[in-house]
Amino acid sequence: MATVYVDGKAVSLTDDKAIGKGGEADVFNIGGGMVLKLYKPPTHPDYEGNPTEQEGAKRRIEECQAKLPSFPKDLPSRLVAPVSLVTNVARKRILGYTMPFLSGTEPMIRFGEK
């Protein structure tokens, strides 16, 4: 599927590692109790033929270039936050981030369901 870089180390993302798919990103189990959230680029098949979604993906990735590196560090352990940035080979473009793999949890969006 794709090769990305975490702390300068290549990580191959394959379909068998995929554990979730959302509107803005795909999530992969990369082992060691960690997952990798990879933002969908405008060229992602999910956005094919949808210029509005393609533009949204482009904007989201641009915002992440400044937003993710400035994410607060040393937060309380009860908060789930990005651990490492996911980049392209040149480490010049942020593509996503890693975070702890949570199991046995409920998505908060579920609490808004009737």
Short mmCIF file of C-alpha atoms in Angstrom, two decimals:
data_model
loop_
_atom_site.label_atom_id
_atom_site.label_comp_id
_atom_site.label_asym_id
_atom_site.label_seq_id
_atom_site.Cartn_x
_atom_site.Cartn_y
_atom_site.Cartn_z
CA MET A 1 0.00 0.00 0.00
CA ALA A 2 2.43 2.73 1.18
CA THR A 3 5.72 3.31 2.92
CA VAL A 4 5.93 6.19 5.38
CA TYR A 5 8.52 7.22 7.95
CA VAL A 6 8.29 7.43 11.74
CA ASP A 7 11.32 8.95 13.48
CA GLY A 8 13.30 8.34 10.28
CA LYS A 9 12.43 4.63 10.12
CA ALA A 10 10.48 3.18 7.20
CA VAL A 11 7.09 1.70 8.05
CA SER A 12 5.21 -0.31 5.40
CA LEU A 13 1.47 0.11 5.61
CA THR A 14 -0.42 -2.84 4.17
CA ASP A 15 -4.08 -3.76 4.10
CA ASP A 16 -3.55 -6.47 6.73
CA LYS A 17 -2.39 -3.79 9.19
CA ALA A 18 -5.45 -1.58 8.60
CA ILE A 19 -7.73 -1.43 11.65
CA GLY A 20 -9.92 1.57 10.93
CA LYS A 21 -11.09 3.94 8.27
CA GLY A 22 -12.65 7.32 8.77
CA GLY A 23 -13.59 10.37 6.78
CA GLU A 24 -10.18 11.99 7.06
CA ALA A 25 -7.72 9.15 7.68
CA ASP A 26 -6.93 5.46 7.72
CA VAL A 27 -5.58 3.84 10.90
CA PHE A 28 -3.01 1.03 10.99
CA ASN A 29 -1.69 -1.19 13.76
CA ILE A 30 2.10 -0.80 13.65
CA GLY A 31 2.81 -3.03 16.67
CA GLY A 32 4.32 -2.29 20.04
CA GLY A 33 0.99 -0.97 21.32
CA MET A 34 0.94 1.80 18.72
CA VAL A 35 -1.28 2.79 15.80
CA LEU A 36 -0.57 5.10 12.92
CA LYS A 37 -3.13 7.61 11.65
CA LEU A 38 -2.47 8.41 8.00
CA TYR A 39 -4.39 11.36 6.59
CA LYS A 40 -6.01 10.65 3.24
CA PRO A 41 -4.48 12.74 0.44
CA PRO A 42 -6.70 14.44 -2.15
CA THR A 43 -5.87 11.57 -4.55
CA HIS A 44 -7.26 8.90 -2.17
CA PRO A 45 -9.80 6.60 -3.90
CA ASP A 46 -12.45 7.55 -1.30
CA TYR A 47 -12.44 11.09 -2.71
CA GLU A 48 -12.48 10.16 -6.41
CA GLY A 49 -14.89 12.36 -8.33
CA ASN A 50 -15.60 14.55 -5.30
CA PRO A 51 -13.80 17.90 -5.65
CA THR A 52 -15.18 19.16 -2.31
CA GLU A 53 -13.68 16.22 -0.40
CA GLN A 54 -10.43 16.50 -2.37
CA GLU A 55 -10.11 20.18 -1.43
CA GLY A 56 -10.92 19.35 2.20
CA ALA A 57 -8.16 16.71 2.25
CA LYS A 58 -5.68 19.17 0.77
CA ARG A 59 -6.58 21.82 3.37
CA ARG A 60 -6.43 19.32 6.24
CA ILE A 61 -2.94 18.14 5.29
CA GLU A 62 -1.75 21.75 4.92
CA GLU A 63 -3.08 22.61 8.39
CA CYS A 64 -1.29 19.60 9.88
CA GLN A 65 2.09 20.90 8.70
CA ALA A 66 1.96 23.60 11.39
CA LYS A 67 -0.55 22.18 13.84
CA LEU A 68 0.95 18.75 14.58
CA PRO A 69 4.52 19.91 15.34
CA SER A 70 3.10 22.45 17.82
CA PHE A 71 0.96 19.89 19.65
CA PRO A 72 1.60 20.22 23.41
CA LYS A 73 4.09 17.78 24.92
CA ASP A 74 4.11 16.26 28.42
CA LEU A 75 0.35 16.00 28.69
CA PRO A 76 -1.20 13.89 31.47
CA SER A 77 -1.07 10.15 30.68
CA ARG A 78 -4.86 9.90 30.72
CA LEU A 79 -4.97 12.00 27.52
CA VAL A 80 -4.34 10.30 24.21
CA ALA A 81 -2.10 12.45 22.04
CA PRO A 82 0.22 12.10 19.05
CA VAL A 83 3.51 10.43 19.93
CA SER A 84 5.53 10.72 16.70
CA LEU A 85 4.97 12.45 13.41
CA VAL A 86 4.60 10.39 10.24
CA THR A 87 6.42 11.88 7.27
CA ASN A 88 7.50 11.24 3.71
CA VAL A 89 11.01 9.94 3.02
CA ALA A 90 12.55 13.42 3.00
CA ARG A 91 10.91 14.18 6.38
CA LYS A 92 9.62 17.42 4.88
CA ARG A 93 5.92 16.57 4.66
CA ILE A 94 3.78 15.43 7.59
CA LEU A 95 1.35 12.70 6.55
CA GLY A 96 -0.06 11.73 9.95
CA TYR A 97 1.01 10.63 13.42
CA THR A 98 1.34 7.67 15.76
CA MET A 99 -0.54 7.25 19.02
CA PRO A 100 -1.17 4.53 21.60
CA PHE A 101 -3.46 1.69 20.54
CA LEU A 102 -6.57 1.83 22.70
CA SER A 103 -8.50 -1.37 23.20
CA GLY A 104 -11.74 -1.99 25.06
CA THR A 105 -12.88 1.61 24.57
CA GLU A 106 -15.99 3.23 23.13
CA PRO A 107 -15.75 5.98 20.49
CA MET A 108 -17.05 9.20 22.07
CA ILE A 109 -19.21 9.87 19.03
CA ARG A 110 -21.32 6.93 20.15
CA PHE A 111 -22.52 8.89 23.17
CA GLY A 112 -24.25 11.32 20.81
CA GLU A 113 -26.38 8.56 19.25
CA LYS A 114 -30.05 8.31 20.25
#
